[in-house]
Coordinates of C-alpha atoms in Angstrom, one line a residue:
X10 CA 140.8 250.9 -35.5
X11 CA 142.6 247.3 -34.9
X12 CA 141.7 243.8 -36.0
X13 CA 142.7 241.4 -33.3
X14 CA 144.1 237.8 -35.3
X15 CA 145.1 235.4 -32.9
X16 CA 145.7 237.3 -30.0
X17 CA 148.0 240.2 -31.9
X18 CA 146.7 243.3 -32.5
X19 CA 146.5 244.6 -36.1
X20 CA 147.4 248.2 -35.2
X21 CA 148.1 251.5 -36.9
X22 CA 151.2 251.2 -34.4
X23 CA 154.6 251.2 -37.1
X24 CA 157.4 249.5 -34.7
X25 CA 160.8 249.4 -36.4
X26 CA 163.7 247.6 -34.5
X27 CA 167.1 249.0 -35.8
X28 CA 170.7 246.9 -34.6
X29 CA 173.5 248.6 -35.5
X30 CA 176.8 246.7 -35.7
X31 CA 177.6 242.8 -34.5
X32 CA 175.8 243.2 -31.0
X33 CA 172.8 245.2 -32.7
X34 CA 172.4 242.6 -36.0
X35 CA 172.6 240.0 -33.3
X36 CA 169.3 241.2 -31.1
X37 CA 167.9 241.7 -34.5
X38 CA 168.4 238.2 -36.0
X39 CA 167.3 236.5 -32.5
X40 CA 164.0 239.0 -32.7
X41 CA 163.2 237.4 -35.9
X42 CA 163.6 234.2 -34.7
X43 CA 161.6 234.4 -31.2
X44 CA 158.6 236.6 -32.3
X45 CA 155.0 236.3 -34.1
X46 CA 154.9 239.9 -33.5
X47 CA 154.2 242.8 -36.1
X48 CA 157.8 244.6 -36.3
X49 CA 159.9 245.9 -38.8
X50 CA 163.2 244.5 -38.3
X51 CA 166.6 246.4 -39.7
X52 CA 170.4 245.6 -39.5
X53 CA 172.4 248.1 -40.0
X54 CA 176.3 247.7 -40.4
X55 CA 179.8 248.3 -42.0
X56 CA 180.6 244.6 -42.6
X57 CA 179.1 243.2 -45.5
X58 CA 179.4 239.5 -44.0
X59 CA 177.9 239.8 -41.4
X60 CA 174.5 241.1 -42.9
X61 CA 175.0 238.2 -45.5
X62 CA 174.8 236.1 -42.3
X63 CA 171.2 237.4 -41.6
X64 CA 169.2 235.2 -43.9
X65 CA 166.0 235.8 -42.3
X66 CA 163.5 237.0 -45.1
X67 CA 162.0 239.5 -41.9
X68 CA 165.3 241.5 -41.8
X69 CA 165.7 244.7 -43.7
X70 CA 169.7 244.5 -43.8
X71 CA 171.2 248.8 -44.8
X72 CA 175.0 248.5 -45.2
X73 CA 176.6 251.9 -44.7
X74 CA 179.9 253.3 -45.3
X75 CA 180.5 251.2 -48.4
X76 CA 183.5 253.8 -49.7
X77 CA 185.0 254.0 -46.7
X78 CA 185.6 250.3 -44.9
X79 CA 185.3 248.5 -48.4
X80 CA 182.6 246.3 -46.9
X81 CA 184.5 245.4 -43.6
X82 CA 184.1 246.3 -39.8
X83 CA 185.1 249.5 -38.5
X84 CA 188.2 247.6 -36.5
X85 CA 187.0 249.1 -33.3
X86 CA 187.3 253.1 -35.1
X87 CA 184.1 254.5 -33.5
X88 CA 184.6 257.9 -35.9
X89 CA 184.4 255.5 -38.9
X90 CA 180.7 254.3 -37.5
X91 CA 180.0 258.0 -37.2
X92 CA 181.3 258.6 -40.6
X93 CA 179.0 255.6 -42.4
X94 CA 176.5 256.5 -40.9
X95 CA 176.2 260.0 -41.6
X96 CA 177.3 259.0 -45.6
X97 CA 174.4 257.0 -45.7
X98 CA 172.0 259.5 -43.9
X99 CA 169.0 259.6 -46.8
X100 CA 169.2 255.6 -46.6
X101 CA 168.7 255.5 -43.0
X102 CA 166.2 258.1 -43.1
X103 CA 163.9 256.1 -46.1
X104 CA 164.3 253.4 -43.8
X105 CA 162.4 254.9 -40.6
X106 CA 159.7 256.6 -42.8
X107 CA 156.3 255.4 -41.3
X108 CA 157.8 254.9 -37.8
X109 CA 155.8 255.4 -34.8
X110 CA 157.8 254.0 -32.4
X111 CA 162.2 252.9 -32.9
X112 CA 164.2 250.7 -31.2
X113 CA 168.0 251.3 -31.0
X114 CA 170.0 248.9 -30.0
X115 CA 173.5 247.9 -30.3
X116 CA 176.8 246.6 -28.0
X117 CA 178.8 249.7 -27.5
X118 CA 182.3 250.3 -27.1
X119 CA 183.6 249.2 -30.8
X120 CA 183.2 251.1 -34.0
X121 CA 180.1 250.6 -35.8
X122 CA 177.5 250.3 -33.3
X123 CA 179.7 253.0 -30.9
X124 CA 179.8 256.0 -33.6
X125 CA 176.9 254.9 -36.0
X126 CA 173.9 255.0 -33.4
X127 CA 174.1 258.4 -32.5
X128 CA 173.8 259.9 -35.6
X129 CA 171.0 257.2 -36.2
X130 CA 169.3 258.5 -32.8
X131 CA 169.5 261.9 -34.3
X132 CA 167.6 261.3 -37.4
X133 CA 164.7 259.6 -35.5
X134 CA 164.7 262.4 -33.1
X135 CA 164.1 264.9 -36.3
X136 CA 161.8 263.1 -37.3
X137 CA 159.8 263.2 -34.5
X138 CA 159.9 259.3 -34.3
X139 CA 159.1 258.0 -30.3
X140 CA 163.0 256.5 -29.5
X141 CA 163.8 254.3 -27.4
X142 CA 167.7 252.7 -26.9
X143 CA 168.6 249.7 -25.4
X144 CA 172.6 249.1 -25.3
X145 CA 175.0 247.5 -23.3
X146 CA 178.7 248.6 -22.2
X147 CA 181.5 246.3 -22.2
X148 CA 182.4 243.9 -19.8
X149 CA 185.1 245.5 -17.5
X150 CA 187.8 242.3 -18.9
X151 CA 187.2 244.2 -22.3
X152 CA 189.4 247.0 -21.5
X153 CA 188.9 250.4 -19.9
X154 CA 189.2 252.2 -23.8
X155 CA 186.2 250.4 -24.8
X156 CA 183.9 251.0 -21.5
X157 CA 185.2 255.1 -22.2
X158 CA 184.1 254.5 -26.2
X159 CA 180.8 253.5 -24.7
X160 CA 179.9 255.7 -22.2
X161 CA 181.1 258.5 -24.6
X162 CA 178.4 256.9 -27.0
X163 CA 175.8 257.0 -24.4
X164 CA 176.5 260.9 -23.8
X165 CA 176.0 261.4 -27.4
X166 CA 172.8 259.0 -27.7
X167 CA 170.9 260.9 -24.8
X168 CA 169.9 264.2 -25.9
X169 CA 167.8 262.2 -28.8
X170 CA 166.2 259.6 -26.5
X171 CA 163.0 259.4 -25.3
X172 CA 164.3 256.3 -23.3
X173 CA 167.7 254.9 -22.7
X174 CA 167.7 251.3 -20.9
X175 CA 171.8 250.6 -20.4
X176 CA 172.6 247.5 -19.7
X177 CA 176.8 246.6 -17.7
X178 CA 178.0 244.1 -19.2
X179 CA 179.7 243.3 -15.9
X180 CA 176.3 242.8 -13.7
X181 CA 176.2 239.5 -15.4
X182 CA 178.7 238.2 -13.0
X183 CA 176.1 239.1 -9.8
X184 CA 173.8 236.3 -10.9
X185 CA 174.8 233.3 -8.8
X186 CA 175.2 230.9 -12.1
X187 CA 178.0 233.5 -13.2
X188 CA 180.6 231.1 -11.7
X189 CA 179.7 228.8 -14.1
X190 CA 179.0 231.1 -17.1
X191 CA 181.2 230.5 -20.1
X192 CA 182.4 233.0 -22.4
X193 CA 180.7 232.6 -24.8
X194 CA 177.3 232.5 -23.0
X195 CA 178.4 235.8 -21.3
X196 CA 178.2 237.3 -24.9
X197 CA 175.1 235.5 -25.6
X198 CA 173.4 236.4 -22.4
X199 CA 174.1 240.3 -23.3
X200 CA 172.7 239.8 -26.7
X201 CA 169.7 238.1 -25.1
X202 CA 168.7 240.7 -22.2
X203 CA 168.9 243.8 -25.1
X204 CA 166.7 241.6 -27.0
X205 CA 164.2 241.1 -23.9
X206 CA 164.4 244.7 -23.3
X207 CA 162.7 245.1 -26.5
X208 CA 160.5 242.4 -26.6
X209 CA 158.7 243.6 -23.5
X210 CA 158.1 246.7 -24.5
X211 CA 156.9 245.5 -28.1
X212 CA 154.4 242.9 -26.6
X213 CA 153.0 245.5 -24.4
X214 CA 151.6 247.2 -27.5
X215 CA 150.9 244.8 -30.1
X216 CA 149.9 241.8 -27.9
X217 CA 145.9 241.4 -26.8
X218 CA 145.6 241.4 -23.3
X219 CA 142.6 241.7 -20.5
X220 CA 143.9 245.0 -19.2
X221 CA 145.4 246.2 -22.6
X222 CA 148.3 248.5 -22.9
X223 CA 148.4 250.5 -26.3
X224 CA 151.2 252.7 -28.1
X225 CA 149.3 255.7 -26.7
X226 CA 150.3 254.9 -23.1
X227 CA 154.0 253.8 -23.5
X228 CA 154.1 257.0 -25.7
X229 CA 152.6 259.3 -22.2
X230 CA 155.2 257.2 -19.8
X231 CA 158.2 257.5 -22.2
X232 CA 158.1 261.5 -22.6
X233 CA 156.3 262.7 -19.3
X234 CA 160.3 263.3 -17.8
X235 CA 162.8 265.8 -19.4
X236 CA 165.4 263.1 -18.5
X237 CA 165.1 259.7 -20.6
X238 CA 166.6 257.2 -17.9
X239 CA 164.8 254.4 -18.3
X240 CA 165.2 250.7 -16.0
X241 CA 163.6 247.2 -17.2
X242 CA 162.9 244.2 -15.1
X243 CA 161.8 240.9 -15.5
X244 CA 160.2 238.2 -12.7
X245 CA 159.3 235.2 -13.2
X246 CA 157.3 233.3 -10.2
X247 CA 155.1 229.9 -9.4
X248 CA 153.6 231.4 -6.7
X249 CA 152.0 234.8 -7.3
X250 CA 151.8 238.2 -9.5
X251 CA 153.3 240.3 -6.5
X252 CA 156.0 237.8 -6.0
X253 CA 156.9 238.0 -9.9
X254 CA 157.2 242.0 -9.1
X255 CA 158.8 241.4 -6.5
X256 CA 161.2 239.4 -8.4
X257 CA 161.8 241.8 -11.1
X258 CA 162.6 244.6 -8.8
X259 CA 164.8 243.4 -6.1
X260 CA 167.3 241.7 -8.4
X261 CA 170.6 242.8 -7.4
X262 CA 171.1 243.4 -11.1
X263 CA 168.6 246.2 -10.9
X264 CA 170.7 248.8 -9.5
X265 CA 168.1 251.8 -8.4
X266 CA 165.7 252.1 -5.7
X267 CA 161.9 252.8 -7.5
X268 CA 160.4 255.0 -4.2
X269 CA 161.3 258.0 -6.7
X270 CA 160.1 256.5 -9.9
X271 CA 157.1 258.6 -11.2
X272 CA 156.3 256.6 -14.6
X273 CA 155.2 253.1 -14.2
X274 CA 154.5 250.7 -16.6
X275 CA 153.5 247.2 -15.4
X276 CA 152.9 244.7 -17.8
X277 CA 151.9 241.0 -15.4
X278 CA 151.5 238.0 -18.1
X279 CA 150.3 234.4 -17.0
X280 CA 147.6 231.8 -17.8
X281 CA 143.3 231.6 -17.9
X282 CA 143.1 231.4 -14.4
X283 CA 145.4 234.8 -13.6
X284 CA 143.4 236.6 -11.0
X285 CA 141.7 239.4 -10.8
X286 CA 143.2 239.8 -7.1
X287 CA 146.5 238.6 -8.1
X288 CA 146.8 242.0 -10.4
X289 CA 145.4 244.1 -7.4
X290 CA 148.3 242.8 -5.5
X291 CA 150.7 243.5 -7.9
X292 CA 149.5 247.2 -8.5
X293 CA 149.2 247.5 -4.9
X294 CA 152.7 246.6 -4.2
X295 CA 154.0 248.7 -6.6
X296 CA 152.0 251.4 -5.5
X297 CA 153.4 251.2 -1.9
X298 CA 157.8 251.5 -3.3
X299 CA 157.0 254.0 -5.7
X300 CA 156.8 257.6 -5.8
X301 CA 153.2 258.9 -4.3
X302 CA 152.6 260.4 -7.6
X303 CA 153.6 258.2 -9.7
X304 CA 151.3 257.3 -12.5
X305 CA 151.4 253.4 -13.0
X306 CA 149.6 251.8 -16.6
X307 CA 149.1 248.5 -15.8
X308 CA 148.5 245.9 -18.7
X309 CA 148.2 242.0 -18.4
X310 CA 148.3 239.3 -21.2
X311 CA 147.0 236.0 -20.7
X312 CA 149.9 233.5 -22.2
X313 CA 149.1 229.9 -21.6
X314 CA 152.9 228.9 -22.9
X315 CA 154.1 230.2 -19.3
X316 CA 152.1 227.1 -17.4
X317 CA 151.9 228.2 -13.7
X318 CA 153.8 231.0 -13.7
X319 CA 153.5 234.3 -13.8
X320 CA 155.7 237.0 -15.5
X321 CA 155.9 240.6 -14.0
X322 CA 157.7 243.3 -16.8
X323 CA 157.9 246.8 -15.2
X324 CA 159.4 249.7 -17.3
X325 CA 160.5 252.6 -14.7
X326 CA 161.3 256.5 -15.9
X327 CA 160.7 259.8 -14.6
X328 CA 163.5 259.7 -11.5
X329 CA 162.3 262.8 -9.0
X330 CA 166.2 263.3 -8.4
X331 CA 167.2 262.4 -11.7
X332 CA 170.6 260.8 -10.5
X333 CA 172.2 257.2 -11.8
X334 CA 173.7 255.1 -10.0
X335 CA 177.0 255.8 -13.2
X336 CA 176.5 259.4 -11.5
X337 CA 176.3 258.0 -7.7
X338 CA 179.4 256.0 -8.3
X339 CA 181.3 258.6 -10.3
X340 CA 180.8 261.0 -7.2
X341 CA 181.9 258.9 -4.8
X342 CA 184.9 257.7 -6.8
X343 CA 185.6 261.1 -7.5
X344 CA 185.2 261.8 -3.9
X345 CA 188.1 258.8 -2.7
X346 CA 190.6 260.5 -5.2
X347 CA 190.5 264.1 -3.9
X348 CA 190.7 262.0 -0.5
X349 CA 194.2 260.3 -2.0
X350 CA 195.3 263.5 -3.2
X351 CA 195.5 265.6 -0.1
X352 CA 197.4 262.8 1.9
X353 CA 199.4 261.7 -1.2
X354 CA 201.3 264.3 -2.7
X355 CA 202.7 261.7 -5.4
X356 CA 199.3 261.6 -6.9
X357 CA 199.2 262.7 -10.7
X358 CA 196.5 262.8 -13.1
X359 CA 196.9 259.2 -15.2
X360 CA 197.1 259.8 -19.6
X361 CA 196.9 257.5 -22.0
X362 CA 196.3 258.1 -25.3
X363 CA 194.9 255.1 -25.9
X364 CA 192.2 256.0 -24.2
X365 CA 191.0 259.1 -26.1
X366 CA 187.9 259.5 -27.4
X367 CA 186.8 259.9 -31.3
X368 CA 187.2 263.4 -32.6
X369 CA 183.1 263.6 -32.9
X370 CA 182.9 262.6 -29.2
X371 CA 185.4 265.4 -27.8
X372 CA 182.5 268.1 -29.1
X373 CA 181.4 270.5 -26.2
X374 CA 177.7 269.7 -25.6
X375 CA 175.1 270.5 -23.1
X376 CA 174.1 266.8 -22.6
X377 CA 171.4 265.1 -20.5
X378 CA 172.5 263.4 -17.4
X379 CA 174.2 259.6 -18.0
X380 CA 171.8 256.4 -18.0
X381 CA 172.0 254.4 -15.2
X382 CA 172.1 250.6 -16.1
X383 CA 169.1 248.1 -16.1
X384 CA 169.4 244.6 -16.2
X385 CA 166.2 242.1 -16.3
X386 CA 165.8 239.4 -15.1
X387 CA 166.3 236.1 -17.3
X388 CA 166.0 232.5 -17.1
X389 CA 169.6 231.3 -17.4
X390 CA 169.0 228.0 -18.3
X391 CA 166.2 228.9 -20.6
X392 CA 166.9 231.9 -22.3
X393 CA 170.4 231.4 -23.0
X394 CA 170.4 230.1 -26.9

């Protein structure tokens, strides 16, 4: 059963948001500043400043490998996340007790978030919790050890995933503002589309709608593939519901085709006088660049503070060939250097040590296939705070 009080479901549904180090505590701290939703918010990190910085009374702060960093940052030592966190297992555990549903989310690439989410990921996993991860990976100015630190991560993260939304750092600069972006907006903006990613999932479930999506549907959609590549998209549009899909699928940022996406969920938000044709439309369209069996859940939620426009949010999993573009690219990189090599003899394998992974990273696994990234779309003038 569920009391509905002003417009939010009063569910059974336990939906706990974990960020772990700067990136994650910053999603979290903007989550408890943006939402009227039921959600159990936690920080997690090595750095006992930076969760002093959290003084929202919503936030659960857990800081973790108090013996070893002293209260500081990892300094970019991804084994020393890994460490914390497994030091401070039973903590982390008590704290996703009553969990239905997790969030993981963090900026990859550095030392707490990097090493600690995993083992994180793992506990939720073993607990049978539904997990879903939302991360980014560095922007490619960062440095090529950090984008190897966070791929690494993602390796490690996806056996344990129900769902794994990535998010390159370095689509940002497709948008056509991105000539104008500052850096320290480019930050923001990554902090901001993790904390969409979340947000649209969240509202699916706890938010009242006409056609109502509950946990029970996400859950189906989320764990129907063996493979948890997940993509999120946004649209925004003045004109219709299709044109919002439309929106949210064909931004450049959005880096997959959909014709083989088998699990659908479309979530199409707007004012009193959304249409009943206008979501037709948009189910319709779907439909048509999708996979013919794909099984679409469609949800709508009447939001007045969005004036004329409509918002399309579409959640896509269950690949029929289960390749990334990360993979795609990888091939055909890999493809251009045995090209180089048979007409270059001078050609020699590049080392750096610099660019070795942690020790728990370098373990031989049988790992799921690599995420592909997902980028939604965003209002750059309006959601950049």
């Amino acid at each position: 059963m569920s009391e509905i009080t002003n417009g939010i479901k009063n569910a059974i549904v336990n939906i706990k948001i974990i960020g772990v180090g700067g990136g994650g505590n910053n999603v979290v701290k903007r989550i408890a500043e943006n939402t009227d939703l039921d959600l159990d918010l936690i920080a997690v990190n090595t750095d006992h400043k930076q969760l002093k910085s959290l003084t929202s009374d919503n936030i659960t702060k857990i800081q973790i490998g108090t013996t070893l960093t002293k209260g500081l940052g990892c300094g970019g030592n991804a084994n020393l996340g890994h460490e914390a966190a497994e030091n401070d297992a039973e903590v982390i555990k008590q704290a996703l007790k009553g969990a239905d549903m997790v969030f993981l989310t963090a900026g990859l690439g550095a030392g707490t978030g990097t090493g600690a989410l995993p083992v994180i990921a793992k506990i939720a996993h073993d607990m049978n919790i539904l997990s879903v991860g939302v991360v980014t990976v560095p922007f490619t100015f960062e440095g090529a050890r950090k984008q190897k630190l966070a791929e690494a991560s993602i390796k490690e993260l996806m056996p344990y995933m129900d769902a794994l939304i990535t998010v390159h750092n370095d689509n940002l600069l497709k948008i056509k503002t991105s000539t104008k972006l500052t850096l320290l907006n480019a930050f923001r903006m990554a902090d901001m589309v993790l904390r969409q990613g979340i947000r649209c999932v969240t509202e699916l479930i706890l938010t009242v709608g006409v056609i109502n999506v509950d946990f029970a549907d996400v859950k189906s959609i989320f764990q129907q593939s063996d493979h948890p590549d997940a993509l999120l998209g946004i649209g925004e549009s003045s004109e219709s519901a299709v044109d919002a899909v439309k929106e949210a699928i064909s931004s450049p940022l959005v880096e997959r085709s959909l014709s083989g996406a088998r699990g659908i969920i479309l979530n199409i938000s707007g004012n009193s006088s959304l249409s009943l044709y206008e979501v037709n439309e948009a189910s319709k369209f779907i439909n048509e660049h999708t996979h013919p069996d794909v099984n679409i859940i469609l949800g709508t939620v009447i939001n007045d503070n969005l004036g004329d426009k409509v918002r399309a949010t579409i959640i896509v999993t269950d690949f029929s060939d289960n390749a990334s573009p990360n993979e795609e690219k990888a091939s055909t990189e890999n493809k251009d250097t045995a090209t180089k090599a048979t007409t270059d003899n001078t050609v020699k394998p590049k080392t750096d040590d610099s660019l070795k992974l942690p020790d728990f990273m370098n373990k031989e696994k049988d790992n799921k296939k690599s995420s592909f990234s997902a980028f939604p779309f965003f209002n750059f003038k309006n959601d950049i705070k």
